[in-house]
mmCIF file with all atom_site columns, C-alpha atoms in Angstrom:
data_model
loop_
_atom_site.group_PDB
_atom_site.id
_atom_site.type_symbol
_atom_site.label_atom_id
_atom_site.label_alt_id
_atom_site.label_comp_id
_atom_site.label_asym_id
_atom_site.label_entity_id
_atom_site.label_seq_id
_atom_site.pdbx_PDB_ins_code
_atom_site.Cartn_x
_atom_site.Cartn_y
_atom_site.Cartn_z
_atom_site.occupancy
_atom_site.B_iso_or_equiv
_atom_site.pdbx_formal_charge
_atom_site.auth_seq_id
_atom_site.auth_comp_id
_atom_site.auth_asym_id
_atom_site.auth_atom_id
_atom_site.pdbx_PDB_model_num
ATOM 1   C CA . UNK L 1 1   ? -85.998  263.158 116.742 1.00 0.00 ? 593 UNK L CA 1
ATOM 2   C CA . UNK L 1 2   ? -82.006  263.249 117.099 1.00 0.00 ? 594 UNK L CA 1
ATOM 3   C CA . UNK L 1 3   ? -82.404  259.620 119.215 1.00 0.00 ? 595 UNK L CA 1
ATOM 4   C CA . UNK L 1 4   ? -84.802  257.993 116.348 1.00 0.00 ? 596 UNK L CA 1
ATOM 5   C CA . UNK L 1 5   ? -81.961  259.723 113.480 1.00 0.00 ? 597 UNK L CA 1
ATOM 6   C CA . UNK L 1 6   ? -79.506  257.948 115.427 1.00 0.00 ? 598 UNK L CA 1
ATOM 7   C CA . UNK L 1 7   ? -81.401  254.148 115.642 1.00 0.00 ? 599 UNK L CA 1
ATOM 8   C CA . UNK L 1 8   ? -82.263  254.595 111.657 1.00 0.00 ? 600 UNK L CA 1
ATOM 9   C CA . UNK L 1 9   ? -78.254  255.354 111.179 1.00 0.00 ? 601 UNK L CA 1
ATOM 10  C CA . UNK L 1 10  ? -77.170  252.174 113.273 1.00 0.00 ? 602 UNK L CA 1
ATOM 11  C CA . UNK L 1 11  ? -79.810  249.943 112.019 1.00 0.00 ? 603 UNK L CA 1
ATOM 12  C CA . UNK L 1 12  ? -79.190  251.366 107.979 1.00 0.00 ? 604 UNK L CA 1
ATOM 13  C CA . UNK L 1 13  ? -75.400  250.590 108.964 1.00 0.00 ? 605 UNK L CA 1
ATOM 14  C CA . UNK L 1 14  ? -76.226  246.924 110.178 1.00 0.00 ? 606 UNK L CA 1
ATOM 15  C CA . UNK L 1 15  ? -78.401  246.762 106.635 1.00 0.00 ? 607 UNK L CA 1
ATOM 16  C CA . UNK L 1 16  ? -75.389  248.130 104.920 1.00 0.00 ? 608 UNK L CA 1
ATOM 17  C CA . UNK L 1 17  ? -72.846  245.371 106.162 1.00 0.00 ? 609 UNK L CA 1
ATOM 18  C CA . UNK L 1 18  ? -75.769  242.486 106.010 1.00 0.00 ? 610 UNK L CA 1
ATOM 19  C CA . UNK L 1 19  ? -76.471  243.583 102.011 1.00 0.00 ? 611 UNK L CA 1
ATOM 20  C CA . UNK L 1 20  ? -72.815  243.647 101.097 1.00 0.00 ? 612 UNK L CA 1
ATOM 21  C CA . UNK L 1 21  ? -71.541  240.171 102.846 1.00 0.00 ? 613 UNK L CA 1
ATOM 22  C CA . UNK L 1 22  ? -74.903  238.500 101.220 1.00 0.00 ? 614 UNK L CA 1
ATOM 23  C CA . UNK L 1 23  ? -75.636  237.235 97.194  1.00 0.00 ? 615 UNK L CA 1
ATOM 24  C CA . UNK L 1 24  ? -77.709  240.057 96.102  1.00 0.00 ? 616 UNK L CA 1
ATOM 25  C CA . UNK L 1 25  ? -78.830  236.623 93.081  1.00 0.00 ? 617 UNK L CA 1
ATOM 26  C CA . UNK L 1 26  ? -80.117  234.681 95.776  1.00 0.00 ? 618 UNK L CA 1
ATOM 27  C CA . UNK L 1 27  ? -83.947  236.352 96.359  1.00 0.00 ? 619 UNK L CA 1
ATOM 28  C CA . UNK L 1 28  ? -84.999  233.771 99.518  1.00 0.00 ? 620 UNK L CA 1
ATOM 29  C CA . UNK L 1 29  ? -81.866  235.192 101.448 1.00 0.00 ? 621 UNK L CA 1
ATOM 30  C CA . UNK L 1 30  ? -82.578  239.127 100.496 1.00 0.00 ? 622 UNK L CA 1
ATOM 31  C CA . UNK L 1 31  ? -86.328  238.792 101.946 1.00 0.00 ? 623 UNK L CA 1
ATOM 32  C CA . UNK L 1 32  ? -85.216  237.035 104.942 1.00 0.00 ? 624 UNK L CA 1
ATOM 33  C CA . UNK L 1 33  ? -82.353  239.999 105.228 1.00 0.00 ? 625 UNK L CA 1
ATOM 34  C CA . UNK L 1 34  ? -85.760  242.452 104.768 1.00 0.00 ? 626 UNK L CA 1
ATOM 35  C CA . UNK L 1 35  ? -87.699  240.995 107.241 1.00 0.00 ? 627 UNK L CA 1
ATOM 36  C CA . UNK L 1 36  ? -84.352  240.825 109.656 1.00 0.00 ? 628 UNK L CA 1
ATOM 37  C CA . UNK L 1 37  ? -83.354  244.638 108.916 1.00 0.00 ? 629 UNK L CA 1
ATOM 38  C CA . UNK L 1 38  ? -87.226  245.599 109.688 1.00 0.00 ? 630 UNK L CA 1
ATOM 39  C CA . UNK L 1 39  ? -87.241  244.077 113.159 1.00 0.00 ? 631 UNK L CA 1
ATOM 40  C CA . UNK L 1 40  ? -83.790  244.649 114.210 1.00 0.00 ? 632 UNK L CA 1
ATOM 41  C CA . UNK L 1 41  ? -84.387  248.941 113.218 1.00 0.00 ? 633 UNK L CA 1
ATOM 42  C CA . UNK L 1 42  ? -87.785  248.513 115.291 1.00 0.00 ? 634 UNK L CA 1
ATOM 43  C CA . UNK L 1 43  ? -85.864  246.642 118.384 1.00 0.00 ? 635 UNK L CA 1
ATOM 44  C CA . UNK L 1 44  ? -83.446  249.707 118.005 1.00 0.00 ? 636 UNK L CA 1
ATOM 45  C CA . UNK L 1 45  ? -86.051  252.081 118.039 1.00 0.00 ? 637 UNK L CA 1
ATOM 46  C CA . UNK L 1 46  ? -87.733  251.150 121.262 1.00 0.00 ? 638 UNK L CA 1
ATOM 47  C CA . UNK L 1 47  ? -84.049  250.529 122.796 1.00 0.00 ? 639 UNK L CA 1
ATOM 48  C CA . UNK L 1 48  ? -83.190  254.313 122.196 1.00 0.00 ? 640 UNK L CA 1
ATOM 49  C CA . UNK L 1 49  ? -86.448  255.539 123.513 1.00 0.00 ? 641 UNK L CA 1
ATOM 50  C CA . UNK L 1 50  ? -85.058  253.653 126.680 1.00 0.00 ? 642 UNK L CA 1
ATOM 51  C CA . UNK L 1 51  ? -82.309  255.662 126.371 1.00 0.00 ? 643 UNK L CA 1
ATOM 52  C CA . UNK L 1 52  ? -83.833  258.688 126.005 1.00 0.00 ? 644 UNK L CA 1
ATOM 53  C CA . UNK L 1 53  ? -86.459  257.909 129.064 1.00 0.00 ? 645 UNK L CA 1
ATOM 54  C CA . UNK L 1 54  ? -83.224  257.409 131.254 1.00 0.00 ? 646 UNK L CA 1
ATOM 55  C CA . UNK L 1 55  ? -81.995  260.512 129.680 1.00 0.00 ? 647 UNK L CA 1
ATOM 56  C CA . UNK L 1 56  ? -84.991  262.600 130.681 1.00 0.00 ? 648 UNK L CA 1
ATOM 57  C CA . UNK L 1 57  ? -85.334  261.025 133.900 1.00 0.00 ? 649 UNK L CA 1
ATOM 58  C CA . UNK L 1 58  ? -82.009  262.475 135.115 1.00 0.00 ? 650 UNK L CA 1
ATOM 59  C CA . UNK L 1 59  ? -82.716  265.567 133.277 1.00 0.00 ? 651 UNK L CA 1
ATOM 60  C CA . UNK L 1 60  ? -85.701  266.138 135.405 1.00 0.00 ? 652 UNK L CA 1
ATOM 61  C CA . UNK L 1 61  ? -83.720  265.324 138.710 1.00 0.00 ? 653 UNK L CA 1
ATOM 62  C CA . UNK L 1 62  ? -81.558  268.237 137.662 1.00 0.00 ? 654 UNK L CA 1
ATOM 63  C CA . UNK L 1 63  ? -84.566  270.407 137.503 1.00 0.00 ? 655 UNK L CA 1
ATOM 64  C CA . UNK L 1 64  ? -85.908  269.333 140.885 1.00 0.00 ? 656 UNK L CA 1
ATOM 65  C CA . UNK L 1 65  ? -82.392  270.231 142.341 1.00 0.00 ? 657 UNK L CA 1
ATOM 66  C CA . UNK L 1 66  ? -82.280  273.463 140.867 1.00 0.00 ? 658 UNK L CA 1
ATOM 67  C CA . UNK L 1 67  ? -85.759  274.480 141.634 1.00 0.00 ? 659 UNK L CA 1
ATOM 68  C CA . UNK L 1 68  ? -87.275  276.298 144.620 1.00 0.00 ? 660 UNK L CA 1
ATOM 69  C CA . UNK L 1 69  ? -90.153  274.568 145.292 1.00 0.00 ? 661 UNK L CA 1
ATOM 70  C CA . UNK L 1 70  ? -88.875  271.079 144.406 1.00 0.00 ? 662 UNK L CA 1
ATOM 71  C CA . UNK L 1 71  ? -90.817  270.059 142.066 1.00 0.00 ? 663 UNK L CA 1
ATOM 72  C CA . UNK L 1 72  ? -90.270  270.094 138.297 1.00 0.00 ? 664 UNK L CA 1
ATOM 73  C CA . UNK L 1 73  ? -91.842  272.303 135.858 1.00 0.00 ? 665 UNK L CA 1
ATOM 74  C CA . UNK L 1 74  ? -92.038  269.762 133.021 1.00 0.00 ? 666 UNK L CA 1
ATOM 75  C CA . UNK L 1 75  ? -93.996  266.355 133.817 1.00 0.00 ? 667 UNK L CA 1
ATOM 76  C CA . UNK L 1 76  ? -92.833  263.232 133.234 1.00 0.00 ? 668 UNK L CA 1
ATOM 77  C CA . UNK L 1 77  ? -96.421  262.893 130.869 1.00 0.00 ? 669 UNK L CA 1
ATOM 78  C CA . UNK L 1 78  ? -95.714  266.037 129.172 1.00 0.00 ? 670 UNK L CA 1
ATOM 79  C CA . UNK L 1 79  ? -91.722  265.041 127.996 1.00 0.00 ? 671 UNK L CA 1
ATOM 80  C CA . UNK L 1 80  ? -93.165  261.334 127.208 1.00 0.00 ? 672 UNK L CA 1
ATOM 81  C CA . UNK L 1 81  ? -95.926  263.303 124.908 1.00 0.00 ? 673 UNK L CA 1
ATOM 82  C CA . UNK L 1 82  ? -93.101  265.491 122.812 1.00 0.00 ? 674 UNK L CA 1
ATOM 83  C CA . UNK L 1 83  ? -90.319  262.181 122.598 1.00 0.00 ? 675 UNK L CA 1
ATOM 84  C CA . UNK L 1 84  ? -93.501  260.626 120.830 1.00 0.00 ? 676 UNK L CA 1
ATOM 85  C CA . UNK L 1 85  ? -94.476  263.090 118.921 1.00 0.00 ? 677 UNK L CA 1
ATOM 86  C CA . UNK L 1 86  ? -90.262  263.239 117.960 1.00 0.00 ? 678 UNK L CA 1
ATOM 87  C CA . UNK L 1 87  ? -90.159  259.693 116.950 1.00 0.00 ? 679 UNK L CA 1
ATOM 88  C CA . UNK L 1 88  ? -93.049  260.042 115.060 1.00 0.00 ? 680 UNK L CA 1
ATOM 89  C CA . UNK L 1 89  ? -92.846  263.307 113.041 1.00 0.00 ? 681 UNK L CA 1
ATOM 90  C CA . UNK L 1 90  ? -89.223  261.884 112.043 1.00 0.00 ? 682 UNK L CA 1
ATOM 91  C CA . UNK L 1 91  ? -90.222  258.645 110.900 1.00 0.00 ? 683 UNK L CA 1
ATOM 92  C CA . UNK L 1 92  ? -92.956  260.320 109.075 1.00 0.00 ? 684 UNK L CA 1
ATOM 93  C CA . UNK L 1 93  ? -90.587  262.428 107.439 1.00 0.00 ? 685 UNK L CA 1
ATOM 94  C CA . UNK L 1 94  ? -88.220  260.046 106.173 1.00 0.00 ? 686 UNK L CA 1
ATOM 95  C CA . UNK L 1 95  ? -91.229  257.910 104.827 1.00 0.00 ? 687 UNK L CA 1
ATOM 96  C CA . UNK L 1 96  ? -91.859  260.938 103.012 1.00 0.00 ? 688 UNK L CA 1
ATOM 97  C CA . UNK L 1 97  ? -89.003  261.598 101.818 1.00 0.00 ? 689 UNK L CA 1
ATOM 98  C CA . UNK L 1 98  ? -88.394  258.025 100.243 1.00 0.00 ? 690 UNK L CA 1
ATOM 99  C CA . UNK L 1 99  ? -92.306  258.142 98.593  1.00 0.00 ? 691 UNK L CA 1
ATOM 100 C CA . UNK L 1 100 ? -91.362  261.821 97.320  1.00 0.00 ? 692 UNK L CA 1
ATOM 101 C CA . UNK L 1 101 ? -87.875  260.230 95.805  1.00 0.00 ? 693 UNK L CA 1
ATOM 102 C CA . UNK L 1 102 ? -89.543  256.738 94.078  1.00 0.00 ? 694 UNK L CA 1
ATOM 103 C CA . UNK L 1 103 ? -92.676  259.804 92.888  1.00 0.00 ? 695 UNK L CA 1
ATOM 104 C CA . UNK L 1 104 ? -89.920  261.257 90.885  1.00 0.00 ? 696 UNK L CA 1
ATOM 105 C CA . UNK L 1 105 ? -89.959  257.947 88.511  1.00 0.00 ? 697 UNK L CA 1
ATOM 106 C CA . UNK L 1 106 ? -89.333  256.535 86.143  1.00 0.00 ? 698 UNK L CA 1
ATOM 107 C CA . UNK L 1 107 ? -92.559  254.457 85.560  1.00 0.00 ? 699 UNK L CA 1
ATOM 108 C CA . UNK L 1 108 ? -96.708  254.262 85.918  1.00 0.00 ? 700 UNK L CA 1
ATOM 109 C CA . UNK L 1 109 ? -98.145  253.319 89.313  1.00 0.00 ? 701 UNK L CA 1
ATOM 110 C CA . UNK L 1 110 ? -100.379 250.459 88.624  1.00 0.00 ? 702 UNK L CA 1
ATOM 111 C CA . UNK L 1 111 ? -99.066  250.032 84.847  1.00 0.00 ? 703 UNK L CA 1
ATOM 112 C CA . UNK L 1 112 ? -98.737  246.067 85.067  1.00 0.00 ? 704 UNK L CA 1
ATOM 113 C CA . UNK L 1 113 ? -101.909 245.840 86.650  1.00 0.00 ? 705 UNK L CA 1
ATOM 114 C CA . UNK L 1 114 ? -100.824 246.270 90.312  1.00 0.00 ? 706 UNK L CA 1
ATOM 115 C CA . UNK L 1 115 ? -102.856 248.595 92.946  1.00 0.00 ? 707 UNK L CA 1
ATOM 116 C CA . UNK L 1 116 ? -102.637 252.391 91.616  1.00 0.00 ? 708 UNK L CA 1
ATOM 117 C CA . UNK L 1 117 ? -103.097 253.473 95.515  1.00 0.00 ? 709 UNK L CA 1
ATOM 118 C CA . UNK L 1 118 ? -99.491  252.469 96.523  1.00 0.00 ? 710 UNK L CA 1
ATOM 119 C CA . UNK L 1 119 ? -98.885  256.884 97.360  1.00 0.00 ? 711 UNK L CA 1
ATOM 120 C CA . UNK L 1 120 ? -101.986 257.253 98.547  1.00 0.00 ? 712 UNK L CA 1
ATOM 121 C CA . UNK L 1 121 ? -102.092 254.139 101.167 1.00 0.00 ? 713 UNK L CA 1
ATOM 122 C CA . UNK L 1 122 ? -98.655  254.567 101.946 1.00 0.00 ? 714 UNK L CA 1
ATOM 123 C CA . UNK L 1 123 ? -99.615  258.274 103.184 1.00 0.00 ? 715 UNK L CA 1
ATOM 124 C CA . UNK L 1 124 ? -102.258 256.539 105.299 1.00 0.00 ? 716 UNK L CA 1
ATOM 125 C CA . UNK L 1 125 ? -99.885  254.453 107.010 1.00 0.00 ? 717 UNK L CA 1
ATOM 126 C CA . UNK L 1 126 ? -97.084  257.002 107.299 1.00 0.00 ? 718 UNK L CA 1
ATOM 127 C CA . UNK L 1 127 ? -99.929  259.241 109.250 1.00 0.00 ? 719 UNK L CA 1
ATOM 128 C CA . UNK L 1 128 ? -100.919 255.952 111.700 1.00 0.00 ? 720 UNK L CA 1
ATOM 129 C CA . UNK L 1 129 ? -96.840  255.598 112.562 1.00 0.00 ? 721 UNK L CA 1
ATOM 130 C CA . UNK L 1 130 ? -96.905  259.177 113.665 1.00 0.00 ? 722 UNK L CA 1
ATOM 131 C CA . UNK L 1 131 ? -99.975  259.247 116.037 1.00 0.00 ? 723 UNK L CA 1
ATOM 132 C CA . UNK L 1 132 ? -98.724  255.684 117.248 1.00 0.00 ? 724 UNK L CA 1
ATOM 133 C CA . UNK L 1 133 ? -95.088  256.738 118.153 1.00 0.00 ? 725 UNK L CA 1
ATOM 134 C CA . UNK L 1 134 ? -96.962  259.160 120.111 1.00 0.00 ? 726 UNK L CA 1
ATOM 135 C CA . UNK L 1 135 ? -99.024  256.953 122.168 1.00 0.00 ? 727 UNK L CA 1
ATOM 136 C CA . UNK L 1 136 ? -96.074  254.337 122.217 1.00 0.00 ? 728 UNK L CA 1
ATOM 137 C CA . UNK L 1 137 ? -94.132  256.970 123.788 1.00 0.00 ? 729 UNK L CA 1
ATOM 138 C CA . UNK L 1 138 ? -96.846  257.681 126.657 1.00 0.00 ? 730 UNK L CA 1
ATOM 139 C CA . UNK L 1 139 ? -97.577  254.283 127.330 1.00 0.00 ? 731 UNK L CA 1
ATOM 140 C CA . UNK L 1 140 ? -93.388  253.049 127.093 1.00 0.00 ? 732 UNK L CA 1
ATOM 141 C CA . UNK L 1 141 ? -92.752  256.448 129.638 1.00 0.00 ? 733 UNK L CA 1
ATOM 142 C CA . UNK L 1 142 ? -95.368  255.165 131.686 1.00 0.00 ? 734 UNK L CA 1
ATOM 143 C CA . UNK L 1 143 ? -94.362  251.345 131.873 1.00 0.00 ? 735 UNK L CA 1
ATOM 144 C CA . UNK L 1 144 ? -90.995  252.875 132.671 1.00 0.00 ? 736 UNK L CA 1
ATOM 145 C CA . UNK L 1 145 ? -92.055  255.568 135.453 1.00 0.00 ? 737 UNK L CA 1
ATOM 146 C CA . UNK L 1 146 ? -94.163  252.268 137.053 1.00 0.00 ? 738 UNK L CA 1
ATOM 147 C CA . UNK L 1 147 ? -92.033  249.647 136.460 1.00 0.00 ? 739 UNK L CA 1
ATOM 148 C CA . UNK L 1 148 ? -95.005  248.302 134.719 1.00 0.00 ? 740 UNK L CA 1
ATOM 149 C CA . UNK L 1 149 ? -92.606  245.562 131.910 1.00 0.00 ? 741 UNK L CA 1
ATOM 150 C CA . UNK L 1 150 ? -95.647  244.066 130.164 1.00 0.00 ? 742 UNK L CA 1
ATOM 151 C CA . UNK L 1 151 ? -96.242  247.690 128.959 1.00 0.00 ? 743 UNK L CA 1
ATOM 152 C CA . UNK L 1 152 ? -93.009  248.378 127.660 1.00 0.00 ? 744 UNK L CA 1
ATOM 153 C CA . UNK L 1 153 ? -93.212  244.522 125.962 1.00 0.00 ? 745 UNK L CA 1
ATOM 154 C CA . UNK L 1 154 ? -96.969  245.654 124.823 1.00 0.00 ? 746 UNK L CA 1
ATOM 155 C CA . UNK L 1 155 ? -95.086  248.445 123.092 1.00 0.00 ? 747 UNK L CA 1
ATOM 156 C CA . UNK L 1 156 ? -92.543  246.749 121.523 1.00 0.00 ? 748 UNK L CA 1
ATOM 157 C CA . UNK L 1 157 ? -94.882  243.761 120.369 1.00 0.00 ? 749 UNK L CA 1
ATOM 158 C CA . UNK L 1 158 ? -97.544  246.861 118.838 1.00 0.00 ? 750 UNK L CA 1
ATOM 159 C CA . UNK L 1 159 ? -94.322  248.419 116.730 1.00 0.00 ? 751 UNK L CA 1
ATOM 160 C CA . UNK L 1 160 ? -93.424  244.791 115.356 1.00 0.00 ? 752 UNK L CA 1
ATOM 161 C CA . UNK L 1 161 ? -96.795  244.185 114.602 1.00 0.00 ? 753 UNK L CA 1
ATOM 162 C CA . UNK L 1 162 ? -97.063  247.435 112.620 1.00 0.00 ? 754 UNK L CA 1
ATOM 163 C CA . UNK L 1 163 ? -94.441  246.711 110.626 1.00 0.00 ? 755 UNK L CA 1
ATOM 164 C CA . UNK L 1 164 ? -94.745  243.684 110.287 1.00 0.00 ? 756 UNK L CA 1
ATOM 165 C CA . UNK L 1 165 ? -98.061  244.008 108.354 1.00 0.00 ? 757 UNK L CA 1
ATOM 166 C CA . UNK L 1 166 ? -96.019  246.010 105.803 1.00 0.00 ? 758 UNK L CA 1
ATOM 167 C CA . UNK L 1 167 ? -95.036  242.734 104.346 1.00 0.00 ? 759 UNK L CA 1
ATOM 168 C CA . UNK L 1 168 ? -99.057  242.456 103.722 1.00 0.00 ? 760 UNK L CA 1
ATOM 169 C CA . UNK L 1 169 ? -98.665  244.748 100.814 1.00 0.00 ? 761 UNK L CA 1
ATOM 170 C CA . UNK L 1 170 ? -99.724  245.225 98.038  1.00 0.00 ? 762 UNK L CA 1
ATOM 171 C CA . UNK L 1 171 ? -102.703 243.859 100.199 1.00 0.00 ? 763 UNK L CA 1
ATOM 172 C CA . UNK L 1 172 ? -102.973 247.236 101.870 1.00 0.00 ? 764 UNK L CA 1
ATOM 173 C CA . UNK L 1 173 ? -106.197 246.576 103.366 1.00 0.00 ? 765 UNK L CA 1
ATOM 174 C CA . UNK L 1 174 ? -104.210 244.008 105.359 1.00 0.00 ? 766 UNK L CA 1
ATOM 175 C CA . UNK L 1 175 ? -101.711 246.524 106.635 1.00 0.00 ? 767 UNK L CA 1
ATOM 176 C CA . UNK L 1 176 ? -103.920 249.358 106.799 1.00 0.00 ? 768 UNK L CA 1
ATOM 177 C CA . UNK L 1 177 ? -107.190 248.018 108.856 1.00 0.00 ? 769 UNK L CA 1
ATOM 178 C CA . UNK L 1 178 ? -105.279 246.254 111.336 1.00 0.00 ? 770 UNK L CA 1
ATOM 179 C CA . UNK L 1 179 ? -102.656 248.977 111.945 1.00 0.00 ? 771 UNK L CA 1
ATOM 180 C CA . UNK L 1 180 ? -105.487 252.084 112.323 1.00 0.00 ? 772 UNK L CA 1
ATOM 181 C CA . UNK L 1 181 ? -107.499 249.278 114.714 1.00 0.00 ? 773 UNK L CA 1
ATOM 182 C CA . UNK L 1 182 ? -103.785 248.929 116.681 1.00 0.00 ? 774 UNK L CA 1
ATOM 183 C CA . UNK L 1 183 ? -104.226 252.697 116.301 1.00 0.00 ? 775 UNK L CA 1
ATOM 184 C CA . UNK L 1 184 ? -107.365 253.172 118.138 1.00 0.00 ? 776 UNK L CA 1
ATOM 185 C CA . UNK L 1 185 ? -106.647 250.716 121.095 1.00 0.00 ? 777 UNK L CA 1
ATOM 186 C CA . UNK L 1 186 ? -103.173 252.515 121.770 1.00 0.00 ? 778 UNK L CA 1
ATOM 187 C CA . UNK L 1 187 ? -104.868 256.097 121.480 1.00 0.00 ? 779 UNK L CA 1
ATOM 188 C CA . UNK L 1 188 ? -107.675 254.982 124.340 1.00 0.00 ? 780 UNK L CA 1
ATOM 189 C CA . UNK L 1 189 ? -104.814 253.267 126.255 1.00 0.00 ? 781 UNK L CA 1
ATOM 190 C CA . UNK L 1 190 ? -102.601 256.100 126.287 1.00 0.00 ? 782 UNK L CA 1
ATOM 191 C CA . UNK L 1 191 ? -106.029 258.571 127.017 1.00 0.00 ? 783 UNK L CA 1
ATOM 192 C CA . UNK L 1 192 ? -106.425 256.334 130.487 1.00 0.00 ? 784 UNK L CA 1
ATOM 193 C CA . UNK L 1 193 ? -102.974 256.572 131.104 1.00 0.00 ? 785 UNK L CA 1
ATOM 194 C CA . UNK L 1 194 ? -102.806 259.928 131.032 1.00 0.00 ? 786 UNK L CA 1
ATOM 195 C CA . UNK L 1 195 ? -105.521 260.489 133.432 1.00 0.00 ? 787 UNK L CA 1
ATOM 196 C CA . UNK L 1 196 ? -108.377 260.862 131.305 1.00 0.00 ? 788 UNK L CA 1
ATOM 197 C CA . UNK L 1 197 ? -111.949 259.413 131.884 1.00 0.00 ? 789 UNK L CA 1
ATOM 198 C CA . UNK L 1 198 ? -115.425 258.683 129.200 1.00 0.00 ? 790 UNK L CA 1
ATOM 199 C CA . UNK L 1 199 ? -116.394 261.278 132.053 1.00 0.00 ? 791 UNK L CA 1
ATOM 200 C CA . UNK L 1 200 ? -114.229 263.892 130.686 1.00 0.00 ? 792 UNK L CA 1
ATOM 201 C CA . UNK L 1 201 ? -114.822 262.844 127.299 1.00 0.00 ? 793 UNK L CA 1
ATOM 202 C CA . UNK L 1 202 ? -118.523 263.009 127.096 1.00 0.00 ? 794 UNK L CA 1
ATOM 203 C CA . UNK L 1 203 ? -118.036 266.881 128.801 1.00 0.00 ? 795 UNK L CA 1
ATOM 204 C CA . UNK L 1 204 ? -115.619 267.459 126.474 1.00 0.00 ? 796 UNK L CA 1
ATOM 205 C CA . UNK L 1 205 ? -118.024 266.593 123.603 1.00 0.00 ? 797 UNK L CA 1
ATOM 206 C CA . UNK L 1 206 ? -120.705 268.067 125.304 1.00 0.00 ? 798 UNK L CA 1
ATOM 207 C CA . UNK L 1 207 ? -119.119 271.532 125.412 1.00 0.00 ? 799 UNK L CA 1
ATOM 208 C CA . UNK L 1 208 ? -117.909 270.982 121.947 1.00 0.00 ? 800 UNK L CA 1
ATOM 209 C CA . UNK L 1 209 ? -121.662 270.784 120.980 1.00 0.00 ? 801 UNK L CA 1
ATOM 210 C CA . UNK L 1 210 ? -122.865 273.508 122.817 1.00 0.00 ? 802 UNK L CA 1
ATOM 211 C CA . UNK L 1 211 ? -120.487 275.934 121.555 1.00 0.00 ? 803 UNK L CA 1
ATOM 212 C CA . UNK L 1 212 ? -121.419 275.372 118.239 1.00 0.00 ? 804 UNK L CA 1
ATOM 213 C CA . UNK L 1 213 ? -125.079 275.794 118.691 1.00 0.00 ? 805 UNK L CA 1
#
């Protein structure tokens, strides 16, 4: 969470400086500055979860050092699970926190006609960030533990694409369907990755069943 806090500063700092040395009169060059702030913040994002991989990694040599047995008692899966879950809780919160602030008013959602589910889809596609910064983070941990670079690129292209589709609105369904689909494919992705099988699944469901029978 502290690593994602400290992209959103930098990036918010590089929107800062962009905003100010820019006509705030001239719309074409304040949408282009949007679209730049969005992908430069998401570039920054996946560039500090390098760091913090790196940061892990020597964290966990430490641990093998200092341990008996020489081996560590915290997997490389099980850290690239919580830094996920990190990045995603704290974006979710600050997308929270800005829907809570513009809830406050002044104003009527949908009064000059437009959508009247702007809080309700953008809670839909604050929840689909947070489960897919936690599959990013599996998958990117993975790609980095393997030296597997097409998925650490599939990541990056995935977080662009997300929020990218943002742009979509108020054509939600065009930001929402695509983004829960992205969703899906990352969630079975990162499943695989982490050694699970349809083998395990269909126990898993199967035991599920019989338990409540």
């Amino acid at each position: 969470a502290f690593f994602w806090l400290v992209s959103l500063l930098l990036s918010s700092l590089i929107w800062f400086i962009a905003v100010k040395a820019s006509d705030p009169q001239d719309e074409r060059l304040q949408k282009g500055l949007l679209i730049f702030g969005v992908m430069f913040s998401v570039l920054l994002q996946e560039a500090f979860r390098f760091l913090y991989y790196k940061l892990l990694r020597k964290a966990i040599e430490g641990l093998v050092a200092l341990s008996e047995d020489g081996c560590s008692p915290i997997s490389i899966q099980q850290m690239a699970y919580v830094a996920g879950v990190g990045f995603g809780l704290m974006s979710g919160a600050f997308s929270m926190i800005n829907l809570l602030a513009d809830a406050l008013g002044p104003g009527t959602v949908g009064i000059h006609g437009d959508s009247q589910l702007y809080f309700l889809t953008s809670a839909f596609m604050t929840m689909v960030l947070i489960f897919l910064h936690t599959f990013w983070g599996i998958l990117f941990f993975h790609g980095c533990e393997h030296r597997r670079w097409w998925e650490i690129a599939a990541v990056v292209i995935m977080h662009l694409t997300v929020s990218g589709l943002s742009f979509c609105n108020p054509l939600y369904v065009g930001s929402l369907v695509p983004s829960y689909l992205l969703m899906a494919a990352a969630a079975a992705w990162a499943y695989l990755l982490s050694g699970g099988s349809a083998q395990n699944l269909r126990r898993f469901l199967l035991c599920k069943c019989c338990s409540r029978k």
